[in-house]
Short mmCIF file of C-alpha atoms in Angstrom, two decimals:
data_model
loop_
_atom_site.label_atom_id
_atom_site.label_comp_id
_atom_site.label_asym_id
_atom_site.label_seq_id
_atom_site.Cartn_x
_atom_site.Cartn_y
_atom_site.Cartn_z
CA MET A 1 -74.06 51.42 -55.03
CA ALA A 2 -71.46 51.77 -52.33
CA GLY A 3 -70.56 48.51 -50.52
CA THR A 4 -70.76 46.63 -53.97
CA GLY A 5 -68.13 46.68 -56.36
CA VAL A 6 -64.67 46.58 -54.76
CA VAL A 7 -62.41 46.36 -57.69
CA ALA A 8 -59.81 43.65 -56.89
CA VAL A 9 -56.39 44.71 -57.61
CA TYR A 10 -53.59 42.16 -58.81
CA GLY A 11 -50.19 42.93 -57.68
CA ASN A 12 -47.00 42.33 -60.11
CA ASP A 13 -46.63 38.71 -58.61
CA GLY A 14 -50.07 37.88 -59.24
CA THR A 15 -51.66 37.89 -55.88
CA ILE A 16 -54.50 40.09 -54.73
CA THR A 17 -53.21 43.18 -53.17
CA GLU A 18 -55.14 45.73 -50.92
CA THR A 19 -55.75 48.59 -53.05
CA LYS A 20 -52.92 51.02 -52.17
CA LYS A 21 -53.51 53.54 -49.57
CA SER A 22 -57.10 54.43 -50.08
CA PRO A 23 -60.19 52.26 -50.35
CA PHE A 24 -61.91 52.45 -53.83
CA SER A 25 -65.22 53.30 -51.88
CA VAL A 26 -63.71 56.48 -50.68
CA LYS A 27 -62.58 57.53 -54.21
CA VAL A 28 -65.90 56.76 -55.43
CA GLY A 29 -67.57 58.55 -52.47
CA LEU A 30 -66.45 62.09 -53.47
CA ALA A 31 -67.80 61.43 -57.14
CA GLN A 32 -71.27 60.45 -55.43
CA MET A 33 -71.28 63.83 -53.60
CA LEU A 34 -70.65 65.50 -57.02
CA ARG A 35 -73.65 64.03 -58.50
CA GLY A 36 -76.36 66.34 -59.96
CA GLY A 37 -73.63 69.01 -60.14
CA VAL A 38 -71.76 70.83 -62.66
CA ILE A 39 -67.91 70.99 -62.78
CA MET A 40 -66.50 74.10 -64.59
CA ASP A 41 -63.15 74.54 -66.34
CA VAL A 42 -61.45 77.71 -65.00
CA VAL A 43 -58.08 79.27 -65.73
CA THR A 44 -57.75 81.93 -63.17
CA PRO A 45 -58.69 82.21 -59.40
CA GLU A 46 -61.03 84.92 -60.26
CA GLN A 47 -63.12 82.51 -62.67
CA ALA A 48 -62.98 79.76 -59.93
CA ARG A 49 -64.66 82.11 -57.60
CA VAL A 50 -67.38 83.03 -60.42
CA ALA A 51 -67.74 79.28 -60.69
CA GLU A 52 -68.32 78.67 -57.02
CA GLU A 53 -70.88 81.58 -56.55
CA ALA A 54 -72.69 80.23 -59.56
CA GLY A 55 -73.14 76.99 -57.73
CA ALA A 56 -70.63 74.90 -59.34
CA CYS A 57 -70.02 71.76 -57.35
CA ALA A 58 -66.17 71.54 -58.30
CA VAL A 59 -63.87 73.38 -60.72
CA MET A 60 -61.23 72.00 -63.07
CA ALA A 61 -58.17 74.12 -63.02
CA LEU A 62 -56.10 74.61 -66.12
CA GLU A 63 -54.07 76.94 -68.08
CA ARG A 64 -56.21 76.94 -71.42
CA VAL A 65 -59.65 75.71 -71.93
CA PRO A 66 -60.13 73.08 -74.77
CA ALA A 67 -61.37 75.76 -77.32
CA ASP A 68 -57.91 77.56 -76.87
CA ILE A 69 -55.90 74.48 -76.91
CA ARG A 70 -57.73 73.65 -80.29
CA SER A 71 -57.04 77.04 -81.65
CA GLN A 72 -53.52 77.48 -80.57
CA GLY A 73 -52.21 74.02 -81.14
CA GLY A 74 -48.90 72.74 -79.89
CA VAL A 75 -48.43 70.04 -77.23
CA ALA A 76 -50.90 70.55 -74.26
CA ARG A 77 -49.44 69.45 -71.15
CA MET A 78 -50.45 69.51 -67.25
CA SER A 79 -50.80 73.06 -65.95
CA ASP A 80 -48.26 74.76 -63.82
CA PRO A 81 -48.99 73.53 -60.20
CA GLN A 82 -48.59 77.09 -59.02
CA LEU A 83 -51.66 78.15 -60.97
CA ILE A 84 -53.58 75.06 -59.65
CA LYS A 85 -52.47 75.71 -56.03
CA GLU A 86 -53.78 79.46 -56.44
CA ILE A 87 -57.03 78.18 -57.61
CA LYS A 88 -57.28 75.69 -55.00
CA GLN A 89 -56.94 78.48 -52.28
CA SER A 90 -59.43 80.60 -53.97
CA VAL A 91 -62.52 78.16 -53.28
CA THR A 92 -63.83 75.86 -50.83
CA ILE A 93 -65.15 73.46 -53.55
CA PRO A 94 -63.28 70.35 -54.89
CA VAL A 95 -60.54 71.30 -57.27
CA MET A 96 -59.67 68.98 -60.14
CA ALA A 97 -56.74 69.15 -62.65
CA LYS A 98 -55.74 67.38 -66.01
CA ALA A 99 -52.86 65.07 -66.48
CA ARG A 100 -51.85 63.61 -69.97
CA ILE A 101 -52.85 60.06 -70.71
CA GLY A 102 -50.36 57.72 -69.34
CA HIS A 103 -48.31 60.35 -67.67
CA PHE A 104 -48.20 59.07 -64.24
CA VAL A 105 -45.63 61.65 -62.83
CA GLU A 106 -47.89 64.52 -63.93
CA ALA A 107 -50.43 62.68 -61.88
CA GLN A 108 -47.82 62.09 -58.96
CA ILE A 109 -47.44 66.03 -59.05
CA LEU A 110 -50.97 66.57 -58.80
CA GLU A 111 -51.50 64.21 -56.00
CA ALA A 112 -48.64 65.96 -54.14
CA ILE A 113 -50.23 69.51 -54.24
CA GLY A 114 -53.39 68.04 -52.66
CA ILE A 115 -55.93 68.74 -55.20
CA ASP A 116 -59.12 66.42 -55.04
CA TYR A 117 -59.41 64.56 -58.36
CA VAL A 118 -57.19 64.08 -61.56
CA ASP A 119 -58.63 64.03 -65.07
CA GLU A 120 -56.62 61.67 -67.28
CA SER A 121 -57.65 63.78 -70.28
CA GLU A 122 -57.60 63.21 -73.98
CA VAL A 123 -57.70 66.98 -74.34
CA LEU A 124 -54.03 67.16 -73.42
CA THR A 125 -51.58 65.53 -75.81
CA PRO A 126 -51.32 61.93 -74.76
CA ALA A 127 -47.94 60.97 -73.27
CA ASP A 128 -48.50 57.07 -73.70
CA GLU A 129 -50.04 55.92 -76.86
CA GLU A 130 -50.76 52.40 -75.75
CA ASN A 131 -51.17 52.53 -71.83
CA HIS A 132 -53.01 54.70 -69.48
CA ILE A 133 -51.86 55.13 -65.78
CA ASN A 134 -52.46 52.54 -63.25
CA LYS A 135 -54.89 54.55 -61.07
CA HIS A 136 -54.82 52.10 -58.27
CA ASN A 137 -51.22 53.29 -57.39
CA PHE A 138 -52.56 56.54 -56.22
CA ARG A 139 -54.60 57.94 -53.35
CA ILE A 140 -56.05 60.41 -55.31
CA PRO A 141 -59.18 59.53 -57.46
CA PHE A 142 -59.11 59.78 -61.20
CA VAL A 143 -61.78 60.70 -63.75
CA CYS A 144 -61.45 59.33 -67.35
CA GLY A 145 -63.38 59.85 -70.60
CA CYS A 146 -64.99 57.14 -72.39
CA ARG A 147 -66.86 56.71 -75.99
CA ASN A 148 -68.38 53.49 -75.17
CA LEU A 149 -69.00 50.81 -72.64
CA GLY A 150 -65.94 48.85 -73.20
CA GLU A 151 -63.70 51.87 -72.87
CA ALA A 152 -65.42 52.93 -69.62
CA LEU A 153 -65.10 49.48 -68.11
CA ARG A 154 -61.36 49.29 -69.27
CA ARG A 155 -60.76 52.69 -67.50
CA ILE A 156 -62.53 51.51 -64.14
CA ARG A 157 -60.47 48.40 -64.26
CA GLU A 158 -57.38 50.55 -64.18
CA GLY A 159 -58.69 52.26 -61.26
CA ALA A 160 -60.85 55.17 -62.42
CA ALA A 161 -63.43 56.18 -59.87
CA MET A 162 -65.36 58.16 -61.97
CA ILE A 163 -66.28 58.26 -65.76
CA ARG A 164 -67.18 61.18 -68.19
CA THR A 165 -68.13 61.06 -71.77
CA LYS A 166 -65.23 62.31 -74.06
CA GLY A 167 -67.48 64.15 -76.49
CA GLU A 168 -65.60 66.64 -78.49
CA ALA A 169 -63.96 69.10 -76.10
CA GLY A 170 -63.76 72.66 -77.12
CA THR A 171 -66.07 72.47 -80.01
CA GLY A 172 -69.35 73.63 -78.32
CA ASN A 173 -71.00 71.00 -80.36
CA ILE A 174 -72.97 68.28 -78.27
CA ILE A 175 -73.12 65.76 -80.85
CA GLU A 176 -70.08 63.65 -79.90
CA ALA A 177 -71.19 63.72 -76.20
CA VAL A 178 -74.59 62.49 -77.21
CA ARG A 179 -73.11 59.69 -79.44
CA HIS A 180 -71.07 58.59 -76.58
CA VAL A 181 -73.48 58.52 -73.87
CA ARG A 182 -76.18 56.75 -76.09
CA SER A 183 -73.48 54.23 -76.98
CA VAL A 184 -72.82 53.58 -73.26
CA MET A 185 -76.32 53.64 -72.23
CA GLY A 186 -77.43 51.56 -75.24
CA ASP A 187 -74.94 48.86 -74.52
CA ILE A 188 -75.93 48.65 -70.75
CA ARG A 189 -79.81 48.18 -71.97
CA VAL A 190 -78.75 45.30 -74.23
CA LEU A 191 -76.55 43.78 -71.33
CA ARG A 192 -79.54 43.96 -68.86
CA ASN A 193 -81.55 41.88 -71.06
CA MET A 194 -78.90 39.46 -71.98
CA ASP A 195 -78.76 35.80 -71.09
CA ASP A 196 -76.15 35.49 -68.64
CA ASP A 197 -74.32 32.96 -70.54
CA GLU A 198 -73.67 35.48 -73.30
CA VAL A 199 -72.06 37.87 -71.23
CA PHE A 200 -68.64 36.20 -71.72
CA THR A 201 -68.86 36.67 -75.37
CA PHE A 202 -70.03 40.34 -74.95
CA ALA A 203 -67.37 41.13 -72.56
CA LYS A 204 -64.81 39.85 -75.21
CA LYS A 205 -66.70 41.67 -77.96
CA ILE A 206 -66.27 44.95 -76.30
CA ALA A 207 -62.90 44.06 -74.82
CA ALA A 208 -63.71 44.81 -71.33
CA PRO A 209 -63.19 42.87 -68.20
CA TYR A 210 -65.69 40.26 -67.61
CA ASP A 211 -66.34 40.79 -63.66
CA LEU A 212 -66.82 44.46 -64.34
CA VAL A 213 -69.30 43.57 -67.42
CA MET A 214 -71.39 41.41 -64.90
CA GLN A 215 -71.29 44.06 -62.28
CA THR A 216 -72.69 46.43 -64.76
CA LYS A 217 -75.37 43.97 -65.71
CA GLN A 218 -76.38 43.54 -62.14
CA LEU A 219 -76.42 47.09 -61.12
CA GLY A 220 -78.18 48.12 -64.44
CA ARG A 221 -75.76 51.03 -64.69
CA LEU A 222 -71.91 51.75 -64.54
CA PRO A 223 -70.28 50.77 -61.41
CA VAL A 224 -69.04 54.31 -60.88
CA VAL A 225 -70.62 57.82 -61.37
CA HIS A 226 -70.82 58.82 -65.05
CA PHE A 227 -70.92 62.44 -66.05
CA ALA A 228 -71.49 64.13 -69.35
CA ALA A 229 -68.39 66.23 -71.05
CA GLY A 230 -67.29 67.56 -74.08
CA GLY A 231 -69.33 70.27 -76.09
CA VAL A 232 -71.92 71.37 -73.50
CA ALA A 233 -72.66 75.04 -74.25
CA THR A 234 -76.19 75.94 -73.17
CA PRO A 235 -78.48 74.84 -70.29
CA ALA A 236 -80.44 72.73 -72.86
CA ASP A 237 -77.39 70.75 -73.70
CA ALA A 238 -76.77 70.14 -69.88
CA ALA A 239 -80.42 69.16 -69.21
CA MET A 240 -80.44 66.79 -72.27
CA MET A 241 -77.52 64.98 -71.07
CA MET A 242 -79.02 64.53 -67.75
CA GLN A 243 -82.06 63.10 -69.34
CA LEU A 244 -80.00 60.64 -71.36
CA GLY A 245 -78.90 59.24 -68.13
CA CYS A 246 -75.71 61.28 -67.12
CA ASP A 247 -75.34 61.83 -63.34
CA GLY A 248 -73.91 65.35 -63.78
CA VAL A 249 -72.11 67.56 -66.34
CA PHE A 250 -68.62 68.98 -67.14
CA VAL A 251 -68.73 72.44 -68.69
CA GLY A 252 -65.47 73.54 -70.23
CA SER A 253 -65.13 76.20 -72.60
CA GLY A 254 -68.91 76.63 -72.71
CA VAL A 255 -68.90 78.94 -69.75
CA PHE A 256 -66.14 81.37 -69.99
CA LYS A 257 -66.05 81.59 -73.90
CA SER A 258 -69.58 82.84 -73.86
CA GLY A 259 -71.07 86.40 -73.76
CA ASP A 260 -72.03 86.36 -70.01
CA PRO A 261 -70.22 83.76 -68.20
CA VAL A 262 -71.71 84.48 -64.65
CA LYS A 263 -75.38 84.26 -66.00
CA ARG A 264 -74.56 81.15 -68.29
CA ALA A 265 -72.96 79.22 -65.40
CA GLN A 266 -75.87 79.97 -63.09
CA ALA A 267 -78.30 78.95 -65.78
CA ILE A 268 -76.46 75.72 -66.47
CA VAL A 269 -76.47 74.81 -62.57
CA ARG A 270 -79.96 75.38 -62.30
CA ALA A 271 -80.83 73.30 -65.70
CA VAL A 272 -78.88 70.27 -64.37
CA THR A 273 -80.94 70.45 -61.02
CA HIS A 274 -84.21 70.69 -62.81
CA TYR A 275 -83.30 68.80 -66.01
CA SER A 276 -86.65 67.42 -66.32
CA ASP A 277 -88.66 70.55 -65.73
CA PRO A 278 -89.24 72.23 -69.06
CA GLU A 279 -90.61 75.26 -67.51
CA VAL A 280 -87.73 76.01 -65.23
CA LEU A 281 -85.40 75.12 -68.34
CA ALA A 282 -87.10 77.69 -70.45
CA GLU A 283 -86.87 80.25 -67.73
CA VAL A 284 -83.10 79.92 -67.27
CA SER A 285 -82.48 79.77 -70.99
CA CYS A 286 -83.88 83.05 -71.62
CA GLY A 287 -81.60 86.33 -71.97
CA LEU A 288 -78.28 84.37 -71.58
CA GLY A 289 -76.37 86.43 -74.11
CA GLU A 290 -74.07 84.81 -76.74
CA ALA A 291 -73.23 81.12 -76.35
CA MET A 292 -69.45 80.28 -77.37
CA VAL A 293 -69.31 79.97 -81.20
CA GLY A 294 -68.14 76.58 -81.49
CA LEU A 295 -66.96 74.21 -84.42
CA ASN A 296 -68.91 72.10 -86.78
CA LEU A 297 -67.67 68.68 -86.76
CA SER A 298 -68.22 68.13 -90.44
CA ASP A 299 -65.24 70.01 -90.98
CA HIS A 300 -62.26 67.44 -91.69
CA LYS A 301 -59.79 69.85 -90.36
CA VAL A 302 -61.10 69.55 -86.87
CA GLU A 303 -58.87 67.17 -84.92
CA ARG A 304 -60.68 64.52 -83.02
CA PHE A 305 -59.58 64.50 -79.36
CA ALA A 306 -61.97 61.53 -78.66
CA SER A 307 -60.03 59.15 -80.97
CA ARG A 308 -56.68 59.59 -79.21
CA SER A 309 -56.92 56.90 -76.82
CA GLU A 310 -58.72 53.54 -76.43
CA MET B 1 -94.69 57.65 -43.99
CA VAL B 2 -93.24 59.61 -46.69
CA VAL B 3 -89.74 60.94 -46.30
CA GLY B 4 -88.61 63.87 -48.43
CA VAL B 5 -85.10 64.10 -49.77
CA LEU B 6 -83.59 67.44 -50.84
CA ALA B 7 -82.73 66.83 -54.43
CA LEU B 8 -80.92 69.94 -55.45
CA GLN B 9 -77.65 68.28 -55.81
CA GLY B 10 -75.53 65.35 -54.36
CA SER B 11 -76.23 61.90 -53.16
CA PHE B 12 -80.02 62.06 -53.01
CA ASN B 13 -80.29 58.98 -55.08
CA GLU B 14 -78.18 57.05 -52.57
CA HIS B 15 -80.52 58.23 -49.80
CA ILE B 16 -83.80 57.29 -51.71
CA ALA B 17 -82.11 53.73 -52.50
CA ALA B 18 -81.37 53.14 -48.96
CA LEU B 19 -84.80 54.14 -47.76
CA LYS B 20 -86.30 51.94 -50.57
CA ARG B 21 -84.12 48.86 -48.93
CA LEU B 22 -86.08 49.77 -45.72
CA GLY B 23 -89.32 49.88 -47.53
CA VAL B 24 -89.85 53.59 -47.04
CA LYS B 25 -90.94 55.78 -49.79
CA GLY B 26 -88.61 58.57 -50.55
CA VAL B 27 -89.54 61.62 -52.51
CA GLU B 28 -87.27 64.23 -54.21
CA ILE B 29 -87.67 67.65 -53.10
CA ARG B 30 -86.75 70.46 -55.16
CA LYS B 31 -89.37 73.36 -54.68
CA PRO B 32 -90.75 74.83 -51.60
CA ASP B 33 -94.58 73.44 -52.06
CA GLN B 34 -93.24 70.03 -52.28
CA LEU B 35 -92.30 70.05 -48.54
CA GLN B 36 -95.88 70.05 -47.63
CA ASN B 37 -96.24 66.46 -48.77
CA VAL B 38 -93.54 64.85 -46.74
CA SER B 39 -93.53 64.29 -42.93
CA SER B 40 -89.63 64.26 -42.63
CA LEU B 41 -86.64 65.37 -44.58
CA ILE B 42 -83.21 64.31 -45.32
CA ILE B 43 -80.69 66.87 -46.61
CA PRO B 44 -78.02 64.78 -48.47
CA GLY B 45 -74.39 65.07 -48.75
CA GLY B 46 -73.07 67.03 -51.84
CA GLU B 47 -71.64 70.57 -52.21
CA SER B 48 -73.25 72.87 -49.54
CA THR B 49 -72.61 76.06 -51.39
CA THR B 50 -74.10 74.62 -54.64
CA MET B 51 -77.13 73.45 -52.63
CA ALA B 52 -77.29 76.83 -51.11
CA ARG B 53 -77.41 78.66 -54.44
CA LEU B 54 -79.94 76.50 -55.81
CA ALA B 55 -82.15 76.64 -52.55
CA GLU B 56 -81.79 80.61 -53.02
CA TYR B 57 -83.02 80.46 -56.44
CA HIS B 58 -86.20 78.66 -55.42
CA ASN B 59 -86.70 80.64 -52.23
CA LEU B 60 -86.56 77.21 -50.47
CA PHE B 61 -84.66 78.52 -47.25
CA PRO B 62 -87.84 80.11 -45.75
CA ALA B 63 -89.88 76.87 -46.32
CA LEU B 64 -86.91 74.81 -44.99
CA ARG B 65 -86.62 76.91 -41.69
CA GLU B 66 -90.28 76.76 -41.22
CA PHE B 67 -90.19 72.94 -41.57
CA VAL B 68 -87.42 73.00 -39.00
CA LYS B 69 -89.45 75.17 -36.78
CA MET B 70 -92.50 72.97 -36.89
CA GLY B 71 -90.43 70.32 -35.38
CA LYS B 72 -90.38 67.95 -38.04
CA PRO B 73 -87.63 65.42 -38.20
CA VAL B 74 -84.81 66.45 -40.42
CA TRP B 75 -81.41 64.58 -40.82
CA GLY B 76 -78.46 66.21 -42.53
CA THR B 77 -75.51 64.11 -43.62
CA CYS B 78 -72.42 66.05 -44.29
CA ALA B 79 -73.38 69.11 -46.44
CA GLY B 80 -76.85 68.62 -44.96
CA LEU B 81 -75.15 68.78 -41.47
CA ILE B 82 -73.76 72.22 -42.57
CA PHE B 83 -77.17 73.39 -43.61
CA LEU B 84 -78.75 72.53 -40.35
CA ALA B 85 -76.04 74.08 -38.20
CA ASN B 86 -76.50 77.57 -36.42
CA LYS B 87 -73.12 78.53 -37.28
CA ALA B 88 -70.47 77.41 -39.89
CA VAL B 89 -66.83 78.23 -40.21
CA GLY B 90 -64.59 77.77 -43.16
CA GLN B 91 -67.03 79.20 -45.58
CA LYS B 92 -66.25 80.70 -48.92
CA LEU B 93 -65.65 84.29 -49.46
CA GLY B 94 -69.08 85.92 -48.96
CA GLY B 95 -70.33 83.22 -46.81
CA GLN B 96 -73.25 80.86 -47.59
CA GLU B 97 -76.73 80.76 -46.15
CA LEU B 98 -77.85 78.15 -43.68
CA VAL B 99 -81.05 76.85 -42.59
CA GLY B 100 -80.09 76.65 -38.79
CA GLY B 101 -81.88 74.90 -35.98
CA LEU B 102 -78.97 72.62 -34.81
CA ASP B 103 -77.28 74.39 -32.03
CA CYS B 104 -73.76 73.72 -32.92
CA THR B 105 -70.77 75.00 -34.69
CA VAL B 106 -69.61 73.28 -37.64
CA HIS B 107 -66.33 73.57 -39.61
CA ARG B 108 -66.44 72.77 -43.54
CA ASN B 109 -63.91 70.46 -44.91
CA PHE B 110 -62.59 70.09 -41.58
CA PHE B 111 -60.30 66.98 -42.42
CA GLY B 112 -59.06 68.85 -45.67
CA SER B 113 -59.39 67.82 -49.35
CA GLN B 114 -60.13 64.74 -50.96
CA ILE B 115 -56.84 63.00 -50.10
CA GLN B 116 -57.56 63.29 -46.43
CA SER B 117 -61.08 61.65 -47.11
CA PHE B 118 -61.25 58.33 -45.10
CA GLU B 119 -63.39 55.59 -43.78
CA ALA B 120 -63.32 54.83 -40.17
CA GLU B 121 -64.77 52.63 -37.59
CA LEU B 122 -66.85 54.87 -35.29
CA SER B 123 -67.82 53.76 -31.83
CA VAL B 124 -71.51 54.40 -31.47
CA PRO B 125 -72.61 53.06 -28.21
CA ALA B 126 -76.03 55.19 -28.48
CA LEU B 127 -76.93 53.59 -31.89
CA ALA B 128 -76.08 50.20 -30.77
CA SER B 129 -78.25 50.51 -27.45
CA GLN B 130 -81.31 51.49 -29.41
CA GLU B 131 -80.79 49.55 -32.47
CA GLY B 132 -78.73 46.57 -31.56
CA GLY B 133 -76.03 45.57 -34.06
CA PRO B 134 -72.36 46.00 -33.62
CA GLU B 135 -70.95 48.74 -31.33
CA THR B 136 -69.01 50.26 -34.17
CA PHE B 137 -70.13 51.85 -37.66
CA ARG B 138 -67.94 52.20 -40.72
CA GLY B 139 -68.28 55.91 -41.31
CA VAL B 140 -67.32 57.12 -44.72
CA PHE B 141 -65.90 60.75 -44.55
CA ILE B 142 -65.57 62.58 -47.87
CA ARG B 143 -64.10 66.27 -47.47
CA ALA B 144 -66.18 65.95 -44.21
CA PRO B 145 -67.13 68.55 -41.93
CA ALA B 146 -66.87 68.55 -38.14
CA VAL B 147 -68.78 69.85 -35.20
CA LEU B 148 -66.53 72.07 -33.36
CA ASP B 149 -69.01 72.63 -30.29
CA VAL B 150 -72.41 72.01 -29.30
CA GLY B 151 -75.22 73.83 -27.27
CA PRO B 152 -76.46 72.40 -24.12
CA ASP B 153 -79.48 70.57 -25.68
CA VAL B 154 -77.54 68.59 -27.97
CA ASP B 155 -76.72 64.78 -27.83
CA VAL B 156 -73.35 63.89 -29.19
CA LEU B 157 -73.71 60.53 -30.87
CA ALA B 158 -70.41 59.88 -32.22
CA ASP B 159 -67.00 61.53 -32.23
CA TYR B 160 -63.65 60.95 -33.90
CA PRO B 161 -60.07 61.66 -32.47
CA VAL B 162 -57.79 64.08 -34.08
CA PRO B 163 -54.08 64.08 -33.37
CA SER B 164 -53.35 67.61 -31.60
CA ASN B 165 -50.18 68.37 -33.66
CA LYS B 166 -52.29 68.19 -36.78
CA VAL B 167 -52.59 71.53 -38.60
CA LEU B 168 -56.06 72.60 -38.51
CA TYR B 169 -57.27 73.63 -41.99
CA SER B 170 -57.83 77.18 -41.87
CA SER B 171 -59.48 78.99 -44.63
CA SER B 172 -58.41 82.19 -46.10
CA THR B 173 -61.48 83.96 -44.63
CA VAL B 174 -61.57 82.81 -41.18
CA GLU B 175 -58.70 81.94 -38.73
CA ILE B 176 -59.46 79.32 -35.96
CA GLN B 177 -57.53 79.24 -32.56
CA GLU B 178 -57.48 75.91 -31.08
CA GLU B 179 -55.48 75.08 -27.92
CA ASN B 180 -52.92 72.30 -28.25
CA ALA B 181 -52.70 71.48 -24.75
CA MET B 182 -54.57 68.07 -24.85
CA PRO B 183 -52.64 65.03 -26.05
CA GLU B 184 -55.51 63.75 -28.15
CA LYS B 185 -58.63 65.76 -29.18
CA LYS B 186 -61.74 64.66 -30.40
CA VAL B 187 -64.16 66.37 -32.93
CA ILE B 188 -67.92 65.50 -32.94
CA VAL B 189 -69.23 63.81 -36.01
CA ALA B 190 -72.77 62.96 -35.27
CA VAL B 191 -75.30 64.78 -33.06
CA ARG B 192 -78.92 64.75 -32.29
CA GLN B 193 -81.24 67.60 -31.01
CA GLY B 194 -84.82 66.67 -30.44
CA ASN B 195 -86.02 65.92 -34.05
CA LEU B 196 -82.89 67.08 -35.72
CA LEU B 197 -80.09 64.67 -36.52
CA GLY B 198 -76.71 65.45 -38.06
CA THR B 199 -73.85 63.30 -39.25
CA ALA B 200 -70.49 64.29 -40.82
CA PHE B 201 -70.19 61.19 -42.63
CA HIS B 202 -72.39 59.27 -45.07
CA PRO B 203 -74.44 56.45 -43.87
CA GLU B 204 -76.01 56.59 -47.32
CA LEU B 205 -72.76 55.17 -48.97
CA THR B 206 -72.73 51.98 -46.89
CA ALA B 207 -75.05 49.16 -46.18
CA ASP B 208 -75.66 49.45 -42.51
CA THR B 209 -79.09 51.21 -42.26
CA ARG B 210 -79.31 51.82 -38.60
CA TRP B 211 -78.91 55.47 -38.89
CA TYR B 212 -82.12 55.43 -41.11
CA ILE B 213 -84.03 53.49 -38.42
CA ILE B 214 -83.27 55.93 -35.75
CA PHE B 215 -84.26 58.70 -37.84
#
């Protein structure tokens, strides 16, 4: 996967510029090292240590997990950098943090405190309804959410070095994440068998850049690492997302909102490694205590974070 | 010849793809009994703490140590290098288990966090003399470790200069004293000891397959 897919960047005067400061392959490289792993949301240094001990390959530092953002409402913004710094100091694994969609200064701040990845997240209240951050302007790599192939490729063109499904964060309900991953994988399957001459129209149809659509067709997968996110609550959920074709899993409210976070975190890590081994999955699913309660999405009062951006 | 790739987490798919390009069969290894079917092993890049936790769960460490002791070829890239080292500094609170075998001391996340990750042209005379090709190799360093010192039986295959006024990453658990006397210091990034090979960078992320050939 590396060596291919250098995303060409056009500067303001139309010429091709060298990607600022850090080659795209280095940004993608960290995501490739996170493959097969679990990234957990944590709100305190203690939780971060629990996550690291359980085998998380990275932590997402925030002030409130998505389930709490939902229940408390209000405007959700980037977390206090002090908290993020404390979490970073407490673990040796990579640390990520969220910035609002389009809020490039929040991203600049996160880059300045030296964390490893920024998640331009629809879970926070968007700052720009029309545009996302131009991620090529940063040394720090970004992960963005998507609901379908077109969105994924648009984010990659903007400079995202890693993609995740949006799912419906904070609901503990896997249905949306499954919908999104099936949509992306389904479109890729269609694309793989498509006649090359038809790709121009397909790219127009999904509103994605032609060069990335062709690259996806040739690779048979997204040009970047693709994780599952949004509603993973059990080891079975995590393993299913892996079997559907994801490279790894984000778990947000699912771990620390459950009855026994330590055990559940370990179980989910093991489930992602042994995702196609039902005996191991059965073993790790036993005796986990209460899962997070979650929300049923047929209730119309539940806000859909995933539709906040295109 | 079947090469096993430890598939607990990390870039094992990339290694298997690289092996495939060379026409070698790569097999994912997740459990101890699978080690019996392979003649050599690659431990990929990824998160070494995660891999250590998963290896403990499946009681892989005794089997891995046995594999190394039997003299079978093992190659560790990045996190894999940490696994093979006899000693590691910069560990998380509580430390982490290692396989050991490579007589060296490795420093986790030596260069810092992702923002300090980089690509560099490494001078690799040993590689070039054995396999031909250009004198340099483009090494991709992602939150990479570095080898601080090596034992007598270890060959250094590549190193990387570090400016002496750079503040060395010191974790909250271990303080490292380094002399600042020399104007330019080097840290070791590739080593070989008998059948054990260790690289701090990621050959699986670039198209240059020479490291695979010497392994």
